[in-house]
PDB file of C-alpha atoms in Angstrom:
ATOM      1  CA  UNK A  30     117.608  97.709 181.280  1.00 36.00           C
ATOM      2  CA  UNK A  31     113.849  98.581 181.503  1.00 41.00           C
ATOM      3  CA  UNK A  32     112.311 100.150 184.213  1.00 42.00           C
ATOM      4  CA  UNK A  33     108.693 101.050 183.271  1.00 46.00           C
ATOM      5  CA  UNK A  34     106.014  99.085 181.966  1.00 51.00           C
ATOM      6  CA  UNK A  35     102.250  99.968 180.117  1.00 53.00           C
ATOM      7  CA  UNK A  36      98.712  98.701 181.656  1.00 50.00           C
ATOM      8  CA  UNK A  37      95.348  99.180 181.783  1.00 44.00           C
ATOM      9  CA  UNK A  38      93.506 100.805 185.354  1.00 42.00           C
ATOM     10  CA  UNK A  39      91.881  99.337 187.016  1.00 39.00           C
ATOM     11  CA  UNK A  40      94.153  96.108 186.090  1.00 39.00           C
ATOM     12  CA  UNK A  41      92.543  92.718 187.382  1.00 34.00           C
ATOM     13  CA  UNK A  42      95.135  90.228 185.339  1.00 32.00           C
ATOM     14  CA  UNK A  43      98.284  90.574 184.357  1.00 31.00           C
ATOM     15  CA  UNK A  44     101.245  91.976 186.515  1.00 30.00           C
ATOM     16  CA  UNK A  45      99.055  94.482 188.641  1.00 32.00           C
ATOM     17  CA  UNK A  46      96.081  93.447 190.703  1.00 29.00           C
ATOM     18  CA  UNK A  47      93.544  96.092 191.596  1.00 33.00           C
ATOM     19  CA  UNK A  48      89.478  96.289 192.187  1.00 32.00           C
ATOM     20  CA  UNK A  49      87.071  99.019 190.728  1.00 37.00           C
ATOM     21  CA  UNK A  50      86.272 101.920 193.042  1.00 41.00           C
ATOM     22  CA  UNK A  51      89.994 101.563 194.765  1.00 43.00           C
ATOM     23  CA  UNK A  52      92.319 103.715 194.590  1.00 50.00           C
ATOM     24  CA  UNK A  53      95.376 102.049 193.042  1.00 57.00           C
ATOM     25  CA  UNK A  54      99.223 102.707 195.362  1.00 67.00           C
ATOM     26  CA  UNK A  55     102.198 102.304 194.129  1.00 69.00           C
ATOM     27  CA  UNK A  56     103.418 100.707 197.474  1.00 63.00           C
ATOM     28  CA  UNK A  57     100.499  98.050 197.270  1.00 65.00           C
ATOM     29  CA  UNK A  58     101.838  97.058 193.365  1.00 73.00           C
ATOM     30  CA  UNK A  59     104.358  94.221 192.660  1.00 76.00           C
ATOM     31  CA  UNK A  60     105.575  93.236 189.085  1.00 79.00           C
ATOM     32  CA  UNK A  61     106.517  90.093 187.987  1.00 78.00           C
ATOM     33  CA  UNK A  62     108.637  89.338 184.972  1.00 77.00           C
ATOM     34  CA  UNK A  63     110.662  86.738 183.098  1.00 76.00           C
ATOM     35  CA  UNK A  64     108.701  84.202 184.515  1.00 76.00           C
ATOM     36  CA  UNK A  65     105.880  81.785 183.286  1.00 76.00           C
ATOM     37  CA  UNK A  66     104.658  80.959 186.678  1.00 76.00           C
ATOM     38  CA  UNK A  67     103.246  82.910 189.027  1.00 72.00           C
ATOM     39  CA  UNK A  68     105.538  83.129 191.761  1.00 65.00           C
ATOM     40  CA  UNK A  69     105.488  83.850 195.202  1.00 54.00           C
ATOM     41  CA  UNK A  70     106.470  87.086 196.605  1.00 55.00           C
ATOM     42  CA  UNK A  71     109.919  87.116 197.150  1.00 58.00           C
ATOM     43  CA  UNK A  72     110.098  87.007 193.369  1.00 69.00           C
ATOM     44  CA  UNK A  73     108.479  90.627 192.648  1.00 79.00           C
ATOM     45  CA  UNK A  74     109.561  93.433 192.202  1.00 81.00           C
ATOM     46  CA  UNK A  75     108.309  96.980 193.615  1.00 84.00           C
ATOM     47  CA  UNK A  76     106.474  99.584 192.020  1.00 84.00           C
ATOM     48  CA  UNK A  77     107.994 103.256 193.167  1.00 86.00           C
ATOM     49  CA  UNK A  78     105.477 105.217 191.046  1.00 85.00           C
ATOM     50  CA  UNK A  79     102.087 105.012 188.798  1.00 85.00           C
ATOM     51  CA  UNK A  80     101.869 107.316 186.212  1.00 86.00           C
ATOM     52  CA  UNK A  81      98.018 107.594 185.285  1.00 86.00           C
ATOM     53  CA  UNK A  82      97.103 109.067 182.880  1.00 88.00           C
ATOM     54  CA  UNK A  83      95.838 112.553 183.208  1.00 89.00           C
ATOM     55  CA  UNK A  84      92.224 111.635 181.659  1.00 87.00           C
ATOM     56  CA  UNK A  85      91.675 108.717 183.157  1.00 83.00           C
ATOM     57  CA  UNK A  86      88.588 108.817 184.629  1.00 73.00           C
ATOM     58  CA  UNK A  87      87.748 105.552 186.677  1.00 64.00           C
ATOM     59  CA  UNK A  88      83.742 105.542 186.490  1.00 59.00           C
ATOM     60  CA  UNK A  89      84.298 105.580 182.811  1.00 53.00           C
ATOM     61  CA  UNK A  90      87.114 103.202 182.374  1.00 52.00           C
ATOM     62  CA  UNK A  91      84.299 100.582 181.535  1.00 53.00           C
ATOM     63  CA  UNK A  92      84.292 102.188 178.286  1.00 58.00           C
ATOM     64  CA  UNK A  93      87.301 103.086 177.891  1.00 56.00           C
ATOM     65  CA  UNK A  94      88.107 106.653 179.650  1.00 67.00           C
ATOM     66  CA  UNK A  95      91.892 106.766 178.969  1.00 86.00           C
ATOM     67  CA  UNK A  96      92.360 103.392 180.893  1.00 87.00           C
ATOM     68  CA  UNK A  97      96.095 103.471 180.496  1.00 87.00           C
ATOM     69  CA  UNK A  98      98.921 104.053 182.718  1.00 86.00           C
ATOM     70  CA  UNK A  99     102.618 103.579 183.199  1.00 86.00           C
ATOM     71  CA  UNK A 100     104.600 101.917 186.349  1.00 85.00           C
ATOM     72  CA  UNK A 101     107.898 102.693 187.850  1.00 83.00           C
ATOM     73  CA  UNK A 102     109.827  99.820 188.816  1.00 82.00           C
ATOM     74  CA  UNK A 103     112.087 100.328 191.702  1.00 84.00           C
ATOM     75  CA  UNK A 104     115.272  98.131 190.495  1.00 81.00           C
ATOM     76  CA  UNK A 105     115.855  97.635 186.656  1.00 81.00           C
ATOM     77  CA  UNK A 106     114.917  95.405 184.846  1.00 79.00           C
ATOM     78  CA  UNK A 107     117.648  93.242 182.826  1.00 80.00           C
ATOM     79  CA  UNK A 108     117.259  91.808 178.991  1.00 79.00           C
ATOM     80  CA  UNK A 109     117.518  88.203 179.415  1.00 82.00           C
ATOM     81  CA  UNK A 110     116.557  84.851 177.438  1.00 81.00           C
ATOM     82  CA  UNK A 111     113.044  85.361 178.993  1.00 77.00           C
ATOM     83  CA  UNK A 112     112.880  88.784 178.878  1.00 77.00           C
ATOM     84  CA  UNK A 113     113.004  91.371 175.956  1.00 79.00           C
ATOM     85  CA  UNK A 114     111.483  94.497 175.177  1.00 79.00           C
ATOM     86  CA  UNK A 115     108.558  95.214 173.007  1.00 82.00           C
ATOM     87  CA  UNK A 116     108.561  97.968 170.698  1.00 86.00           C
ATOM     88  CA  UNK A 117     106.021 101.313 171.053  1.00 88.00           C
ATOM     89  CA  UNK A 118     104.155 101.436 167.533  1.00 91.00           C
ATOM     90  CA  UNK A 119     104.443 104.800 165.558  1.00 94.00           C
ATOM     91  CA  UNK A 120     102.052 107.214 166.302  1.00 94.00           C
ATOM     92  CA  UNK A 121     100.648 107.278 162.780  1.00 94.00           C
ATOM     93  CA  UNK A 122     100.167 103.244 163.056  1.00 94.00           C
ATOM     94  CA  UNK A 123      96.734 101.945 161.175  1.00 94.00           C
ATOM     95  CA  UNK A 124      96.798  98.286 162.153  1.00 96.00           C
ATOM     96  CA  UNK A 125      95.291  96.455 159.694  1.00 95.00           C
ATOM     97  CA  UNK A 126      92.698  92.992 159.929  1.00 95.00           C
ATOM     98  CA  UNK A 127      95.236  90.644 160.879  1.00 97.00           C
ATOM     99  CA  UNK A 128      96.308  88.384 163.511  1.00 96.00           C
ATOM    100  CA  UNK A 129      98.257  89.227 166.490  1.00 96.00           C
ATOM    101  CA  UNK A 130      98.701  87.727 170.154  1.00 93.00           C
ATOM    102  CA  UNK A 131      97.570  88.875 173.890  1.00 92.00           C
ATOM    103  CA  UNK A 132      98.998  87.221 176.952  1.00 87.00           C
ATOM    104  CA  UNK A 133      97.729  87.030 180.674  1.00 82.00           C
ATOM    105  CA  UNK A 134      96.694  85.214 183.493  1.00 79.00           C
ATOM    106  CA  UNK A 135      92.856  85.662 183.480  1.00 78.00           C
ATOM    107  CA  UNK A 136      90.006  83.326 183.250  1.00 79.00           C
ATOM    108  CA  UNK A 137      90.635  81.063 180.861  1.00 76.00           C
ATOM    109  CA  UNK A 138      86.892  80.950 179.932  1.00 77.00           C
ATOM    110  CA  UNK A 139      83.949  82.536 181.341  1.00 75.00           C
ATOM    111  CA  UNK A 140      83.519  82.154 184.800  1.00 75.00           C
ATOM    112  CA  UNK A 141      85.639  79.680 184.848  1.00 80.00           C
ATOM    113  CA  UNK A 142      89.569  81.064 186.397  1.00 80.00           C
ATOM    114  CA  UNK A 143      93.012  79.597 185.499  1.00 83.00           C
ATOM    115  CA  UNK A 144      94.145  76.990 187.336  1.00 78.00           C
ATOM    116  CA  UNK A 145      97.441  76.595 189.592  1.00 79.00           C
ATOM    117  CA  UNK A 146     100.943  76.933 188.694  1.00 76.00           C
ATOM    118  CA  UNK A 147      99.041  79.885 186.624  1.00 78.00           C
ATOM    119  CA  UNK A 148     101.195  79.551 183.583  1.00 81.00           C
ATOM    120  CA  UNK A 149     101.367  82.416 181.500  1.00 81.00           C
ATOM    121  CA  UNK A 150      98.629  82.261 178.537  1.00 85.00           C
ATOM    122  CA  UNK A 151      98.869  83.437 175.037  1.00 87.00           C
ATOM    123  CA  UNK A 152      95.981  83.499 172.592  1.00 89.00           C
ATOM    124  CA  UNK A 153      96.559  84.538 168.915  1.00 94.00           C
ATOM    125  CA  UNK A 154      93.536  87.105 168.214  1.00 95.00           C
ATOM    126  CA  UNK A 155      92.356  88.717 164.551  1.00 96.00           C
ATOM    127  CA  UNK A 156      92.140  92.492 164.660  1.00 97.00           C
ATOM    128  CA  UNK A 157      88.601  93.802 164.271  1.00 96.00           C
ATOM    129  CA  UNK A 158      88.140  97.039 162.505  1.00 96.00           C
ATOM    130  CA  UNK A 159      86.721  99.655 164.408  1.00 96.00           C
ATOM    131  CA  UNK A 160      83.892 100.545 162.239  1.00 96.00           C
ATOM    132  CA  UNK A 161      82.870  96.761 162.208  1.00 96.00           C
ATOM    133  CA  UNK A 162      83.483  96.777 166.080  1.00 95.00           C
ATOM    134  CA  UNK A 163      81.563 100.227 166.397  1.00 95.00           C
ATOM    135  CA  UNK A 164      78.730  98.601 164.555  1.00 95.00           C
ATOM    136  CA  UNK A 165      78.526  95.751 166.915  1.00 94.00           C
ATOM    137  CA  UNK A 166      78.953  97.834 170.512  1.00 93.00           C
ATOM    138  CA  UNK A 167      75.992 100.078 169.555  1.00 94.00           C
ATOM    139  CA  UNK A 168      73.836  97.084 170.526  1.00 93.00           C
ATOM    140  CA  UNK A 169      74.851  97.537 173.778  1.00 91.00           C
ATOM    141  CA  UNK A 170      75.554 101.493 173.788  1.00 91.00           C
ATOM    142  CA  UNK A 171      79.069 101.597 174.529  1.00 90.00           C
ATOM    143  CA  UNK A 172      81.187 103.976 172.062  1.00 91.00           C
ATOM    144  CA  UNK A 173      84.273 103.021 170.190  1.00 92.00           C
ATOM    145  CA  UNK A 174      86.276 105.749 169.872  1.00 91.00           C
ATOM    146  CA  UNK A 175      89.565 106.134 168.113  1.00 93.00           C
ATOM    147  CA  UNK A 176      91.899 105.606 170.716  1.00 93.00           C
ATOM    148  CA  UNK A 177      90.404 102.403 170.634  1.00 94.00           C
ATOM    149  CA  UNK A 178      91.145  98.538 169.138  1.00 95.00           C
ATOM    150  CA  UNK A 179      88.947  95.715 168.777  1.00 96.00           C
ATOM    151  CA  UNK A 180      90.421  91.879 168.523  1.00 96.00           C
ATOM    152  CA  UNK A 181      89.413  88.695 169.249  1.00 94.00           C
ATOM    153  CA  UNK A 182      86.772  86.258 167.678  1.00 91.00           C
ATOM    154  CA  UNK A 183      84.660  82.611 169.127  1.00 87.00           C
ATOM    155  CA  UNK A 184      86.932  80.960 171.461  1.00 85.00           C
ATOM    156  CA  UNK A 185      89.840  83.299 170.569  1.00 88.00           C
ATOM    157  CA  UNK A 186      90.112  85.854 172.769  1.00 88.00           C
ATOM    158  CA  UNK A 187      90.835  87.539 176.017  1.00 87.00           C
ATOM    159  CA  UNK A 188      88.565  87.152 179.126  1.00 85.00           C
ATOM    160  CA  UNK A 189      88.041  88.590 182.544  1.00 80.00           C
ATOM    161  CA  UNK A 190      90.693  89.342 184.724  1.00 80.00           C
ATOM    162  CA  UNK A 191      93.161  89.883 181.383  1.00 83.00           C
ATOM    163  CA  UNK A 192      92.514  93.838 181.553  1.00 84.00           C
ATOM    164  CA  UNK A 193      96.469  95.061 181.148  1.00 85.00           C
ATOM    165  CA  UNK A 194      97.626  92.229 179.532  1.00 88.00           C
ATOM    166  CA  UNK A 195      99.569  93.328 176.322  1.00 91.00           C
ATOM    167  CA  UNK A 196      97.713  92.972 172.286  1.00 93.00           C
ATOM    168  CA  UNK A 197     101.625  92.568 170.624  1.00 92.00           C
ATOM    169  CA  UNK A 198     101.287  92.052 166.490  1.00 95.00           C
ATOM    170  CA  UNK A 199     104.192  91.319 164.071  1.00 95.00           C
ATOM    171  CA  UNK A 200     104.775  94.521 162.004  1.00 93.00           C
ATOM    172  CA  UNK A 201     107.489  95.984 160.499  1.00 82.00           C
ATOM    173  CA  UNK A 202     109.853  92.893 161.037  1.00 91.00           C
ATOM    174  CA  UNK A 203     109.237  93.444 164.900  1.00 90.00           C
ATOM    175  CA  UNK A 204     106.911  93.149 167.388  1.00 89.00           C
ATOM    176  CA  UNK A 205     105.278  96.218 168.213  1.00 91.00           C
ATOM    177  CA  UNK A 206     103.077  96.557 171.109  1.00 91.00           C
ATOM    178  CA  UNK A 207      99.586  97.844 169.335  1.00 94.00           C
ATOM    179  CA  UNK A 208      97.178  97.914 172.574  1.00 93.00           C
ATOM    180  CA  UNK A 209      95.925  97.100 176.277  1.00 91.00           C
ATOM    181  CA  UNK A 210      93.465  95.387 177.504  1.00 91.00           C
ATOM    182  CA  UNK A 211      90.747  97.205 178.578  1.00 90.00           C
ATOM    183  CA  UNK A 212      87.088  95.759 178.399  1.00 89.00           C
ATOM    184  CA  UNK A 213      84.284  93.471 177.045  1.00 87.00           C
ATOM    185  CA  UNK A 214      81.038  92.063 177.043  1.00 86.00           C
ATOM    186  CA  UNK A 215      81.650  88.692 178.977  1.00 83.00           C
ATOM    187  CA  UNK A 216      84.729  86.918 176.345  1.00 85.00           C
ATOM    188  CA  UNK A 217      84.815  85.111 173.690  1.00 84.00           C
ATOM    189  CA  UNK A 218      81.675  85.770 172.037  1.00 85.00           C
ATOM    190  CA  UNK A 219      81.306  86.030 168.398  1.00 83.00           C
ATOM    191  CA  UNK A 220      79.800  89.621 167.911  1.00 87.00           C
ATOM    192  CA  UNK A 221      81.878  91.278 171.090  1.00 92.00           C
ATOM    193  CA  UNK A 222      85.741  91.409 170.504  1.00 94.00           C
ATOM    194  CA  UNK A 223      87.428  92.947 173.147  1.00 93.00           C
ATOM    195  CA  UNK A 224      88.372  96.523 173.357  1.00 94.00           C
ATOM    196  CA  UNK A 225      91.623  97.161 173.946  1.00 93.00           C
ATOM    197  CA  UNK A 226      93.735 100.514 174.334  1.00 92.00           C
ATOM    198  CA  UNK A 227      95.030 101.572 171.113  1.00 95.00           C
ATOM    199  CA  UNK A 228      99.006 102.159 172.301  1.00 92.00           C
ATOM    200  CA  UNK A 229      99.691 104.132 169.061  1.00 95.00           C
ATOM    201  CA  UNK A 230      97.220 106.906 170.619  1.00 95.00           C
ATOM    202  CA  UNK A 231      99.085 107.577 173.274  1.00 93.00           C
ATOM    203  CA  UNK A 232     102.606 107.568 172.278  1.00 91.00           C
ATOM    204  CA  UNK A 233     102.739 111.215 172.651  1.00 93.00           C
ATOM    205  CA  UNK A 234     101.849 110.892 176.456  1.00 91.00           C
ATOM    206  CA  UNK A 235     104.288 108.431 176.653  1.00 88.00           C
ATOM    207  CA  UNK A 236     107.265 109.511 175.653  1.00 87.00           C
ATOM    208  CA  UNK A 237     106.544 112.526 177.842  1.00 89.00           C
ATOM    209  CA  UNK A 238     107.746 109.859 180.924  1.00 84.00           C
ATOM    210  CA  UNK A 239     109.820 107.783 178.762  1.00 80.00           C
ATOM    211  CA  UNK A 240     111.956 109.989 176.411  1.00 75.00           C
ATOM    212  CA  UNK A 241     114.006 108.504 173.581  1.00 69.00           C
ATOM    213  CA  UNK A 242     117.252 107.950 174.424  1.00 58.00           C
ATOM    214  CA  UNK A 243     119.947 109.703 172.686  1.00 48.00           C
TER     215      UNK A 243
END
């Protein structure tokens, strides 16, 4: 059973919805899982506790800022047919150029939002390097920094309201869970990937709240 699950702050897509300049409550949060449509309320389940983390800094999280956090879920959360558990990458992880996939609910181009049932989406994305992605954000001055991943190309890629949707790549004979969605310059653009939260970075945090179990 899982009780705990990895996002971005401020999250607009995904399972958490939240607005820049708020302050995010765990009693205002409700999850929603094993589902491909968005359902109504009665099919969510509570948040009891947000675990930010402890350098997250919300004026920055534009660019980054340690824009991850963890959530509490008030019941567990059962392994199903439509539900299984992704694995936390190594700390050590390099993940090379490949392709890997991000799902969400945001726009499904720019500007222009997903329309109703708001089924699931999943876009396969190629991994940018950093030093390629660095190259490309100093047009804009916006830092990449190490505890950060680039994906996404033309037409392939995340897009607003996606920020906490999960970057999961095919590694190891499993699918490991390699970053967050965090930011970009509009989506879909050839020279801006999206930045994402590189998980492997913060596995150390993590496991301080979610310990191995014996």
């Amino acid at each position: 059973m899982l009780r705990l699950l990895l996002l971005a702050l401020p999250c607009l897509g995904g399972s958490v919805l939240a607005f820049p300049g708020t302050t995010l409550e765990a009693w205002a949060v409700r999850v929603q899982v094993g589902h491909v449509r968005l359902y109504d309320h009665d099919q969510l389940t509570k948040v009891t506790q947000i675990v930010r983390h402890p350098k997250y800094n919300v004026s920055l999280s534009a660019m980054g800022g340690a824009d991850i956090a963890l959530l509490k879920l008030e019941a567990p959360v059962t392994i199903s047919k439509y539900i299984r558990p992704v694995t936390l990458p190594p700390a050590c992880l390099n993940v090379p150029e490949m392709s890997c996939l991000v799902t969400s609910r945001g726009d499904i181009e720019s500007k222009c939002p997903l329309p109703s049932p708001w089924n699931l989406q999943q876009v396969e994305v190629p991994i940018v390097s950093n030093e390629r992605c660095r190259r490309q954000y100093q047009q804009v001055n916006i830092p990449i920094t190490e505890d950060m991943l680039c994906a996404g190309a033309r037409l392939r890629d995340s897009c607003q309201e996606d920020s906490g949707g999960p970057l999961v790549c095919y590694m190891k004979s499993t699918w490991l869970q390699v970053g967050v969605v965090s930011f970009a310059v509009l989506c879909a653009l050839p020279d801006f990937p999206t930045v994402y939260i590189r998980v492997s970075s913060y596995v150390p945090w993590i496991r301080q709240h979610v310990p191995l179990q014996p």
